[in-house]
Coordinates of C-alpha atoms and ligand atoms in Angstrom, one line a residue:
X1 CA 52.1 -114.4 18.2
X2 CA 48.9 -115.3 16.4
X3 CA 46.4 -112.6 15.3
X4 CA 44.2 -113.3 18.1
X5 CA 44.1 -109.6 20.4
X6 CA 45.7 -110.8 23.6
X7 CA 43.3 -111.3 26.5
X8 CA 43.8 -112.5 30.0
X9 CA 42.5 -112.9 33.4
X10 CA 43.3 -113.0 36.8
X11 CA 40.3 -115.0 38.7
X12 CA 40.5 -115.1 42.0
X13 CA 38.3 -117.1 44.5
X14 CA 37.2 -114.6 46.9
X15 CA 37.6 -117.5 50.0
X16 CA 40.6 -114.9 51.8
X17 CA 42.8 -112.0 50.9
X18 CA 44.9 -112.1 48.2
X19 CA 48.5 -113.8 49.1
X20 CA 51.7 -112.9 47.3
X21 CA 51.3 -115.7 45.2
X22 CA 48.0 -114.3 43.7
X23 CA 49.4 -111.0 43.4
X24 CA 52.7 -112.6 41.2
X25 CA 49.3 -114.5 39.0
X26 CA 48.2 -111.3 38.5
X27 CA 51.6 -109.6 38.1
X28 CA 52.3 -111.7 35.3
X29 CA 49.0 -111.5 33.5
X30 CA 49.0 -107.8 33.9
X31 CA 52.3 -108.0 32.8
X32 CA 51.6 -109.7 29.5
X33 CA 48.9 -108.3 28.7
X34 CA 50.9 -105.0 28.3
X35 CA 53.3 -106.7 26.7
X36 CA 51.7 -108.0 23.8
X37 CA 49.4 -104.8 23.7
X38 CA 46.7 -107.1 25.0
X39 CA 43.6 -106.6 28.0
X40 CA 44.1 -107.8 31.7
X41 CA 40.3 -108.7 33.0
X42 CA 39.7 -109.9 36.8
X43 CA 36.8 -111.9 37.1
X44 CA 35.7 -112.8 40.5
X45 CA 35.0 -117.0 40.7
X46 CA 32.8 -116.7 43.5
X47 CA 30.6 -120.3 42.8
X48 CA 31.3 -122.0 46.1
X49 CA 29.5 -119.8 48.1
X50 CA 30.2 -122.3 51.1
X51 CA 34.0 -120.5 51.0
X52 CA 32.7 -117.1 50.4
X53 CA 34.7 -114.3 53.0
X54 CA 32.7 -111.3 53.4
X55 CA 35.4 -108.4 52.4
X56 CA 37.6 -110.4 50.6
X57 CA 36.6 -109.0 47.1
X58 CA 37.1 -105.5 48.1
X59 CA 40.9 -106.4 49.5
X60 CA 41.7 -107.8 46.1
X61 CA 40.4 -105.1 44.2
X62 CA 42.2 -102.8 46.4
X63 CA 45.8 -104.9 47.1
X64 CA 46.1 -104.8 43.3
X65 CA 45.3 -101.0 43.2
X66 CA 48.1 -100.8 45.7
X67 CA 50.4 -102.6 43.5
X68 CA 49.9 -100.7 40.8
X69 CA 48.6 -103.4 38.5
X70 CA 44.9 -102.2 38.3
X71 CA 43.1 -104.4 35.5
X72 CA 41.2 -102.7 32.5
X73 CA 37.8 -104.6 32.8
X74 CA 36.3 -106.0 35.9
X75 CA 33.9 -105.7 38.8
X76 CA 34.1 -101.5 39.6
X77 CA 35.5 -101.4 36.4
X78 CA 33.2 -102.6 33.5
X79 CA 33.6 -103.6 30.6
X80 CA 31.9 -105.4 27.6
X81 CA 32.0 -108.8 28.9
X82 CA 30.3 -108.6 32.1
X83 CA 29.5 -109.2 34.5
X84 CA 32.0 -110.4 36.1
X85 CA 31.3 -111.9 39.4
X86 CA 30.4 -115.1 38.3
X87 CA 28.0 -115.3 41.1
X88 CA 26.1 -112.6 39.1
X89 CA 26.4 -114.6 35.8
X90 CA 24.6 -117.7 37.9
X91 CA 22.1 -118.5 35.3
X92 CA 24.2 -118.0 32.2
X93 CA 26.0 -121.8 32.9
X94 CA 22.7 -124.0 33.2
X95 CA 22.1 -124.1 29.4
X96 CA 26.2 -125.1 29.1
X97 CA 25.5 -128.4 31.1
X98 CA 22.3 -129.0 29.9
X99 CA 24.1 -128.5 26.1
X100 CA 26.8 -131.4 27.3
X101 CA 24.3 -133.5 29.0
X102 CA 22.2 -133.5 25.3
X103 CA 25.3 -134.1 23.4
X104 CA 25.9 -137.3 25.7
X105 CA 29.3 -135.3 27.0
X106 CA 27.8 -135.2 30.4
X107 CA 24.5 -136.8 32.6
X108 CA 22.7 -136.2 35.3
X109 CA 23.6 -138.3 38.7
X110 CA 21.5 -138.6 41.5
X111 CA 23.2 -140.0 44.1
X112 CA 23.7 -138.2 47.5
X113 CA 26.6 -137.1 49.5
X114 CA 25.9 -140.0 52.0
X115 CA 25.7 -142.6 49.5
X116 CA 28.9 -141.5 48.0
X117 CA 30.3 -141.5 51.3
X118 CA 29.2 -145.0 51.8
X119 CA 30.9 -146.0 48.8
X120 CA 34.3 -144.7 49.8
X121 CA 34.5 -146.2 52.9
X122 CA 33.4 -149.5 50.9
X123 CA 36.3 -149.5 48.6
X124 CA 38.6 -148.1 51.6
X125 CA 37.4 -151.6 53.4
X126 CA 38.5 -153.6 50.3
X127 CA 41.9 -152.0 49.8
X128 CA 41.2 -148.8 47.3
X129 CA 41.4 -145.6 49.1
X130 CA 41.4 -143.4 46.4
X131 CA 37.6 -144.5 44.9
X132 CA 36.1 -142.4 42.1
X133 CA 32.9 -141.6 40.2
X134 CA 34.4 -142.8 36.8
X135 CA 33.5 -144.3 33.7
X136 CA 34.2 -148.0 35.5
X137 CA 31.9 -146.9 39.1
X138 CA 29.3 -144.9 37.1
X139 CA 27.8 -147.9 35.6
X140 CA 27.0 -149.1 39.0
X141 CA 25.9 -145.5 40.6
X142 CA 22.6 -143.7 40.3
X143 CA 22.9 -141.5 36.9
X144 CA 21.3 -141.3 33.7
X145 CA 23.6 -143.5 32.0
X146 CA 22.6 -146.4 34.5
X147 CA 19.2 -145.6 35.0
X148 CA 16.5 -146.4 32.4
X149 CA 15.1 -143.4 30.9
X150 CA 11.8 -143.1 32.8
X151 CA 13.4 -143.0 36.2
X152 CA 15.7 -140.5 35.3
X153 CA 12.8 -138.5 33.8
X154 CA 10.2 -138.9 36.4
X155 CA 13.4 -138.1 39.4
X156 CA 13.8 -134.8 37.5
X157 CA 10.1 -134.3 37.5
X158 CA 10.1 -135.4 41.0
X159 CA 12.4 -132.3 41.7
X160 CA 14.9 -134.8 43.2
X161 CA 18.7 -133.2 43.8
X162 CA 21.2 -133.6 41.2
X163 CA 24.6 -133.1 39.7
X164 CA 25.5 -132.8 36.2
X165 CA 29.1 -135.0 35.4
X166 CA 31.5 -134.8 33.2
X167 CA 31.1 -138.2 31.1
X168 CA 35.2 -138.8 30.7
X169 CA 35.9 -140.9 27.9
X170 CA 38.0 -144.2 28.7
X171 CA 41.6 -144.3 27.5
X172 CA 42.4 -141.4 25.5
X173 CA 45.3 -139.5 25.7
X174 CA 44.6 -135.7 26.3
X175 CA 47.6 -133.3 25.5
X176 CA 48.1 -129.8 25.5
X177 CA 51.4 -127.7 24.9
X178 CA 51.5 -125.7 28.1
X179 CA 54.0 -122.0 27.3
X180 CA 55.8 -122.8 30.5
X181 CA 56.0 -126.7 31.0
X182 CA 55.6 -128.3 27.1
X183 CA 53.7 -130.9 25.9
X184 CA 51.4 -132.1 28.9
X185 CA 49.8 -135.7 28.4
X186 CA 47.3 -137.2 30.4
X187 CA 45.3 -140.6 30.3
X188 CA 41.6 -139.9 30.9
X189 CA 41.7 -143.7 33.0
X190 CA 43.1 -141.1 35.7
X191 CA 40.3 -138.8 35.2
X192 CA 37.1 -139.0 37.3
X193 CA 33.9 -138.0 36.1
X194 CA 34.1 -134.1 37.7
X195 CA 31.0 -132.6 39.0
X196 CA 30.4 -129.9 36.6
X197 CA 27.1 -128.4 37.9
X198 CA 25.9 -128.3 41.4
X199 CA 22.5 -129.1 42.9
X200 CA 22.4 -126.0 44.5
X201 CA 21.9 -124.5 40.8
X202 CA 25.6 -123.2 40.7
X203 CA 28.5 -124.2 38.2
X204 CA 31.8 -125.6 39.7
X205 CA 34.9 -124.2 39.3
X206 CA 35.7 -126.2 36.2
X207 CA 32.3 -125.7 34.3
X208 CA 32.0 -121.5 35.0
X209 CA 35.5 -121.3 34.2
X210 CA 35.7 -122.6 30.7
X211 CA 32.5 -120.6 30.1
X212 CA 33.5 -117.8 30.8
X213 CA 36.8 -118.2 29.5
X214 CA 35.0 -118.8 26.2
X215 CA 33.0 -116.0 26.3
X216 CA 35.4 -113.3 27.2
X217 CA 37.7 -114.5 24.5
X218 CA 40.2 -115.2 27.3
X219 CA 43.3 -116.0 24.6
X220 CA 46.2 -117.1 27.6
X221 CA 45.4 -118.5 30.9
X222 CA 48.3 -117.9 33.2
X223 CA 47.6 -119.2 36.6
X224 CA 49.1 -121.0 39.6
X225 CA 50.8 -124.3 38.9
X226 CA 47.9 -126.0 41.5
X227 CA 45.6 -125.6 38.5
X228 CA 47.4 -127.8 36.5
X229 CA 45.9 -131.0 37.4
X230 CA 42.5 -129.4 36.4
X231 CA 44.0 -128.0 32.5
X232 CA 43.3 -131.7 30.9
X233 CA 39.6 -131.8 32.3
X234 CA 39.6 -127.7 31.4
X235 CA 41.3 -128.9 27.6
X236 CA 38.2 -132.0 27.5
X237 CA 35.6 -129.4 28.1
X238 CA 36.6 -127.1 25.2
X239 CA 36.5 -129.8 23.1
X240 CA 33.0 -130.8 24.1
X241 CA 31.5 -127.9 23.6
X242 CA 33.5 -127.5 20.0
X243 CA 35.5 -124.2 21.2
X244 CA 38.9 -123.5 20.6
X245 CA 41.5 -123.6 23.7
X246 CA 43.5 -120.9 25.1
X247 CA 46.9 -121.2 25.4
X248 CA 47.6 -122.3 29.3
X249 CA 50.8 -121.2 30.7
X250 CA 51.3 -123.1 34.9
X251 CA 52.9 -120.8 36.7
X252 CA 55.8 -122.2 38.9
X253 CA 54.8 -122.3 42.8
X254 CA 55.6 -120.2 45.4
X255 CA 58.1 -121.7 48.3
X256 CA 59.1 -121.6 51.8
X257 CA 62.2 -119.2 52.1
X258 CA 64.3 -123.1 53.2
X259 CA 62.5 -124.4 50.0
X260 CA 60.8 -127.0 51.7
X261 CA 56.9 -126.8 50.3
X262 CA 54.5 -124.4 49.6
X263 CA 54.4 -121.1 50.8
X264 CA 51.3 -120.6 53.2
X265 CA 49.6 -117.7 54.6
X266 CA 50.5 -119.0 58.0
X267 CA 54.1 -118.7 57.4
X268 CA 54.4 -114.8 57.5
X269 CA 54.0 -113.6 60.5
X270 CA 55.5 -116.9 62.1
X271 CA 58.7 -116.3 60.0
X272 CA 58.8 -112.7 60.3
X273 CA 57.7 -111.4 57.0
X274 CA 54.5 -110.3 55.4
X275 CA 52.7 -113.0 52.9
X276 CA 49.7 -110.2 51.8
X277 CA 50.5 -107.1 49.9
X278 CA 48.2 -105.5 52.9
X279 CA 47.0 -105.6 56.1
X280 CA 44.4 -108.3 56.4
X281 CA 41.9 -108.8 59.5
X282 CA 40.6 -112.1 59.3
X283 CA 36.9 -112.9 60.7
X284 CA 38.2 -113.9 63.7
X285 CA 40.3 -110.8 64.5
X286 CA 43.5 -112.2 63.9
X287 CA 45.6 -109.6 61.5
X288 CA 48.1 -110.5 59.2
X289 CA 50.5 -108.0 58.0
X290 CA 51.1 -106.6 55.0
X291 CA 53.5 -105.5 53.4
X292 CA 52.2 -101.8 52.8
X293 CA 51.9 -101.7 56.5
X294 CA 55.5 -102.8 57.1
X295 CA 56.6 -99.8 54.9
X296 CA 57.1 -101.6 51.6
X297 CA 57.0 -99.3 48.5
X298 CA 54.6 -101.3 46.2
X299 CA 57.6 -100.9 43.6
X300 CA 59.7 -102.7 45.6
X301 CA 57.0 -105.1 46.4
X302 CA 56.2 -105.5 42.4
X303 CA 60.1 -106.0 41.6
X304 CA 60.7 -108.5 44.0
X305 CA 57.8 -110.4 43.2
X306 CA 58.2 -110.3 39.2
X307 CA 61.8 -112.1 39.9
X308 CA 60.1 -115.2 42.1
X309 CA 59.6 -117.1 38.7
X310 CA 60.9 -115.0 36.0
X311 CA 64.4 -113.7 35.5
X312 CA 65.3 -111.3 32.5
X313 CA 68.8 -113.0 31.2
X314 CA 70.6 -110.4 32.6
X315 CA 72.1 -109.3 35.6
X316 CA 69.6 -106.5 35.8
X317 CA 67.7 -106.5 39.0
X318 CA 66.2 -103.5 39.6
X319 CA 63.1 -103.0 37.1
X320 CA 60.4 -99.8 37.1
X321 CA 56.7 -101.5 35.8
X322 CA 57.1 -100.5 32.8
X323 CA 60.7 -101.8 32.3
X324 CA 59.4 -105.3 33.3
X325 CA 56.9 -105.0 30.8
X326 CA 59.4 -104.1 28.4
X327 CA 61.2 -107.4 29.1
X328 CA 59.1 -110.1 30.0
X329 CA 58.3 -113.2 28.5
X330 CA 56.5 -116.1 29.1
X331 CA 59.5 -117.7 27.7
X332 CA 62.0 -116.9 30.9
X333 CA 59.0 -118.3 33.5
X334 CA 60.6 -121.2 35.3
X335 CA 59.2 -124.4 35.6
X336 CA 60.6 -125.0 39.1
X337 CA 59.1 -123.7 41.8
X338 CA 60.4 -120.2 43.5
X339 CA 62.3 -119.9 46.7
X340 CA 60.9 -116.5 48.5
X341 CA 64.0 -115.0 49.9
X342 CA 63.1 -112.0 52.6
X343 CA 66.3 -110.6 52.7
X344 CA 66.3 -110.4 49.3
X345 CA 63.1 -108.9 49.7
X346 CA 64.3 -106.1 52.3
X347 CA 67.3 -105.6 49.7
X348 CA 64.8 -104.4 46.8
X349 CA 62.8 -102.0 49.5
X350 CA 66.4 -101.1 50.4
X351 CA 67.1 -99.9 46.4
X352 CA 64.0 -98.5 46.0
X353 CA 64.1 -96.3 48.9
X354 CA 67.6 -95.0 48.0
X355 CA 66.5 -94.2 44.7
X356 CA 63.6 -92.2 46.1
X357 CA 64.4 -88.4 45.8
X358 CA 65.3 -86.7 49.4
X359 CA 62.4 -84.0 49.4
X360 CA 59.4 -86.9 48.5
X361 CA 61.0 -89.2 51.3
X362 CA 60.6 -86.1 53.8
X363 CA 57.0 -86.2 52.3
X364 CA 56.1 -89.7 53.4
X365 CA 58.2 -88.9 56.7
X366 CA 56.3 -86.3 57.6
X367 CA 53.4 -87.7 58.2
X368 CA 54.8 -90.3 60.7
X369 CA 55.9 -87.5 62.9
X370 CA 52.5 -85.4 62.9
X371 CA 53.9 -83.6 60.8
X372 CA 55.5 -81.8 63.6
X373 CA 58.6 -81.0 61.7
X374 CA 59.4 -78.6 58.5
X375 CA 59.9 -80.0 55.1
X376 CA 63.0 -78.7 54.4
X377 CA 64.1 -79.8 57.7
X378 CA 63.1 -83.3 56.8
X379 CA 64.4 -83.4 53.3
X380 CA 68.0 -83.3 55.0
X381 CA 67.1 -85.6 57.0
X382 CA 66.5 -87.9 54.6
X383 CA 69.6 -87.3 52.7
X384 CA 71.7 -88.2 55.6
X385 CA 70.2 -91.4 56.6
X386 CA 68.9 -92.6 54.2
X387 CA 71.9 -95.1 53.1
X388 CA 70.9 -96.7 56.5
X389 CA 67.3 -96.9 56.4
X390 CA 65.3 -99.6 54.4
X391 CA 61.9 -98.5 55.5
X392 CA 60.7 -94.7 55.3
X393 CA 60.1 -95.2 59.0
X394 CA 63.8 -96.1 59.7
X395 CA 64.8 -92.7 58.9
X396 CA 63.9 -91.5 61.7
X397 CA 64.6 -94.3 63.9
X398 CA 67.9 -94.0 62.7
X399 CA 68.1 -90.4 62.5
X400 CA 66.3 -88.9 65.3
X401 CA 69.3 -87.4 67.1
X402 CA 69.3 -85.5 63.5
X403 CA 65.6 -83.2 64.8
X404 CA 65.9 -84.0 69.0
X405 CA 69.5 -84.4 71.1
X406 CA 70.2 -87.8 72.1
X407 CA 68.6 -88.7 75.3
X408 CA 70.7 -92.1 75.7
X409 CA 74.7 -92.5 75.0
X410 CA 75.3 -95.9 73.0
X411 CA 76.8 -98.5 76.0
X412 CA 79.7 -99.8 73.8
X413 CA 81.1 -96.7 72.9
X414 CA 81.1 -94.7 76.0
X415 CA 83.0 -98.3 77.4
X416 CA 85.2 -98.1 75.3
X417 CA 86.2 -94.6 74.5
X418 CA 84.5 -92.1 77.7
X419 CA 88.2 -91.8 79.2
X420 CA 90.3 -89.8 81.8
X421 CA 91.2 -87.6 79.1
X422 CA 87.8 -87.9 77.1
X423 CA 86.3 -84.5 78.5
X424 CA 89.0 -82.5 78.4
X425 CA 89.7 -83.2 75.0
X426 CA 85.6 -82.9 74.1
X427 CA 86.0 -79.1 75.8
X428 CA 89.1 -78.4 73.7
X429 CA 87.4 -79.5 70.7
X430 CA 84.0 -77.6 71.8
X431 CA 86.3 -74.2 72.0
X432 CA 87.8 -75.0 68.2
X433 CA 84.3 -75.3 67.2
X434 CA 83.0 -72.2 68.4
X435 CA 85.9 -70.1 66.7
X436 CA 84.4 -71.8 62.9
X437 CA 83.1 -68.6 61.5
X438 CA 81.2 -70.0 58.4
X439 CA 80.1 -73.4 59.5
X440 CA 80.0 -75.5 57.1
X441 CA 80.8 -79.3 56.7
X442 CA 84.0 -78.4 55.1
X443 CA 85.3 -75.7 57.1
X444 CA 84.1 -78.3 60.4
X445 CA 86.5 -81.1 58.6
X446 CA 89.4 -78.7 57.4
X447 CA 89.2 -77.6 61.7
X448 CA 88.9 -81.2 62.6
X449 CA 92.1 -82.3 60.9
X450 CA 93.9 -79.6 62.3
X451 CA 92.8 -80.0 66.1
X452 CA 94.1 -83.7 65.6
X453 CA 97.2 -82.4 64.1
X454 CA 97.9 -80.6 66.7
X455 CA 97.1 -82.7 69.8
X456 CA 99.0 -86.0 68.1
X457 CA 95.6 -88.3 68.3
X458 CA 94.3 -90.3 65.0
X459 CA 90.3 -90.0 64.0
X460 CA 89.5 -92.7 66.4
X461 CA 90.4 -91.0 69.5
X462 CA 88.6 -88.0 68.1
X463 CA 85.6 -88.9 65.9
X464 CA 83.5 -91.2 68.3
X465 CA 83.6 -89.3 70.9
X466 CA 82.1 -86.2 69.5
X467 CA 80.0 -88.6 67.5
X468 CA 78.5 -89.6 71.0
X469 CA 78.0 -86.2 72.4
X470 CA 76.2 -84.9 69.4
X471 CA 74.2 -88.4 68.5
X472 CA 74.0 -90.7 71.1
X473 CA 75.4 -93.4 68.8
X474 CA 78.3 -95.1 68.0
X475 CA 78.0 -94.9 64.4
X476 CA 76.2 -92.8 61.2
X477 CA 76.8 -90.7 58.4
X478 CA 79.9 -87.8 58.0
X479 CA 79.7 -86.6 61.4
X480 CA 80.6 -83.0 59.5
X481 CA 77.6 -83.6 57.8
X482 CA 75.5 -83.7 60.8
X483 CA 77.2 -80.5 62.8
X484 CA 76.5 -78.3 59.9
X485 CA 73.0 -79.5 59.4
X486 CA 72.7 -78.5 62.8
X487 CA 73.8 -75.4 63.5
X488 CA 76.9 -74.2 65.4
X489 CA 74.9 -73.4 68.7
X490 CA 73.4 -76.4 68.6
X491 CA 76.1 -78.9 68.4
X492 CA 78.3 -77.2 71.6
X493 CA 75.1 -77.3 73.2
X494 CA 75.0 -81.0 72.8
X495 CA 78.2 -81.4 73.7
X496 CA 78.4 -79.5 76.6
X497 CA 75.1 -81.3 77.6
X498 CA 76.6 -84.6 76.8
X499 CA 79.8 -84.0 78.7
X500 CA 77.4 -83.7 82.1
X501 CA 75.2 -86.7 81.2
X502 CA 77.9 -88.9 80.9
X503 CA 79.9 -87.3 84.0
X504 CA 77.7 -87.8 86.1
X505 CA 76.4 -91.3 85.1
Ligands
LIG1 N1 39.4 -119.4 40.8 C1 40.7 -120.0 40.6 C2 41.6 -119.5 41.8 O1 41.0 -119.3 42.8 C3 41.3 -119.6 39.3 C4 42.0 -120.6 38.6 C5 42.2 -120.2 37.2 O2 42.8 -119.2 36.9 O3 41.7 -120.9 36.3 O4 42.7 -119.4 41.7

């Protein structure tokens, strides 16, 4: 790495909430950045006001808080480079396009949106649908390389509306070395002559970009692969204005879990899986989940999204922040695009929540159940189920029968095993109970082997049954396990309760 201190950004449009996409953008700037002992900036690139969301700044700032990945300068956060809302920085970008319109880089172009529309349709009607404003059509449009000098002069003085373009060489070869893709080469005949600077007295995306690039020292620019297209225009601009170019590095897109094209916002909830790290009400109403709302641990969220693009060369999956910042490279970044997998997703909750120590699952538990319950209480709980669970909230799903009695007997089980013989043998077994002085789950399994010894019957006469007395279900952890956590006088409670439920059902 060079000697230049390692700066990046994360800009995000504020036109929606942030999708998992843009949080894996940031993810990996944040995680470079760390790496390489460098600063992770946000800037907000908020210059189409016309796809400005009211709110959709504050869910950014807030998903990435969430995640974990907070940046070190930024709106809310500060920093010497500032502001950055580029809406805020509005008058900084005229003298920029003014610069490149001096330097014969760029002119002014006075046509309107009708003409230009008038135009397309034209060239449509004679067989070329994909028209442009380019060095061959600009010499037949309204700008100040076609115009003589007094008309462009007195239409400025007139105040009439403009646009300041790009002036796109013909036929040169533009190429960049991108960290993820290589060399990238592009003819500027299949450039058009970008709009750089609006007439409503805003930059466009291109223009404010490589400003402020420029003058927040921005060293990498990792983005989305979508950008691509733009880099060579982005790479002609910095040599207009005589600056040297970051490095770019296009990261690989995001797709559908079948792999067939991009993944959208619409796809989550229609698939069944969240596509925003958190809860987002749109302005018509409309919610779309997130995954903090579905019970993800932002850990789990983080890991699976570091893998959707990156992999470490090793069969190591499971990754704390700082590990992946420990290992990641720009070098293992895919060029292909990423297949999201939600069961792979669940899987990585899954891990995480295993991992989680008993006593600060019964923590985020408790809350769920008004807190209704005692920690201690809960902390077993959590030991018990949580093999089973994925989501805090299955827990207790899972587990209830483990704080109230069961209130419904599992269908296939009491088919297949509630028997002639099945209450006697649950009232001999409730009478062996009741004589286990010290009950614990050893003593209750050292009893257990004995009362089958001594009637003749294997576990699977045995087990299920009492299993479906004391839980309702057909299945769960060491039912010795789950007498002793409850209590002698509990458990032949349930059973004899059980025993008349199903008796007289
Ligand atoms: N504002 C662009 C976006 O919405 C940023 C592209 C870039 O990082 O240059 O993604």
């Amino acid at each position: 790495m060079s000697d230049i201190p390692v700066r990046v950004r994360f800009a995000p449009s504020p036109t929606g909430p942030l999708h998992m996409g843009g949080v894996r953008t940031a993810l990996y700037n944040y995680l470079f950045a760390k790496k390489n002992n460098g600063t992770f900036i946000i800037r907000i690139e908020d210059t189409d006001q016309t796809r400005f969301v009211p709110g959709a700044q504050e869910y950014i700032m807030d998903a990435l808080q969430w995640c974990g990945i907070m940046p070190t300068e930024g709106p809310r956060l500060g920093g010497e480079y500032g502001p950055y809302i580029q809406s805020e920085r509005k008058e900084m970008y005229r003298p920029y396009a003014e610069q490149l319109v001096a330097d014969d880089k760029a002119y002014y172009a006075f046509d309107t949106a009708e003409e230009l529309t008038e135009m397309r349709e034209q060239a449509k009607k004679m067989g070329m649908p994909n028209w442009q404003y380019n060095s061959v059509t600009r010499t037949s449009l309204k700008n100040s390389l076609s115009l003589s000098t007094d008309d462009v002069q007195r239409r400025l003085d007139n105040g009439e509306a403009y646009v300041i373009r790009m002036k796109m060489p013909r036929n040169i070869d533009i190429r960049f070395e991108d960290e993820i893709r290589g060399w990238v080469v592009v003819n500027t005949n299949n450039l058009d002559d970008k709009v750089l600077f609006k007439s409503d007295g805003m930059p466009t995306y291109h223009l404010a970009n490589i400003v402020d690039d420029h003058l927040m020292k921005i060293s990498h620019v990792i983005r989305g692969e979508e950008w691509l297209p733009s880099a060579p225009l982005h790479v002609m601009l910095y040599d207009a204005f005589g600056w040297d170019c970051p490095k770019f590095a296009h990261l690989p897109l995001l797709l559908k879990p079948d792999g067939n094209g991009k993944l959208s916002k619409r796809d989550g909830d229609r698939l069944g899986f969240p596509v925003f790290p958190t809860d987002w009400k749109s302005e018509d109403g409309e919610i779309y989940t997130g995954y903090r709302e579905q019970g993800y641990f932002p850990e789990a969220f983080i890991n699976m999204l570091a893998f959707l693009g990156w992999n470490p060369g090793t069969t190591q999956e499971l990754f704390s922040l700082s590990e992946l910042v420990e290992s990641f490279s720009l070098n293992r970044v895919a060029k292909a695009g990423a297949k999201f997998d939600p069961d792979k997703t669940r899987w990585f909750q899954q891990q995480y929540l295993r991992a989680t120590d008993d006593a600060v699952l019964a923590e985020k538990l408790s809350p769920l159940l008004d807190n209704k319950y005692n920690l201690d209480q809960l902390t077993v709980v959590c030991q018990l189920m949580k093999e089973r669970a994925t989501f805090v909230k299955d827990i207790y799903s899972e587990g209830s029968f483990l704080l109230e009695p069961p209130t419904e007997f599992d269908e296939t089980t009491v088919n297949k095993k509630w028997k002639d013989n099945a209450e006697q043998l649950m009232v001999d077994w409730q009478d062996r109970l009741g004589l286990i002085s010290s009950f614990s789950a050893e003593n209750i399994e050292t009893e257990f082997k004995a009362f089958l010894e001594e009637k003749g019957l294997g576990i699977g006469a045995v087990l299920p049954l009492f299993r479906l007395l004391v839980t309702g279900k057909g299945m769960g952890p060491s039912m010795f396990d789950i007498s002793a956590f409850l209590g002698k006088e509990e458990c032949l409670k349930r059973i004899s309760a059980g025993i008349n439920t199903l008796q007289t059902a």
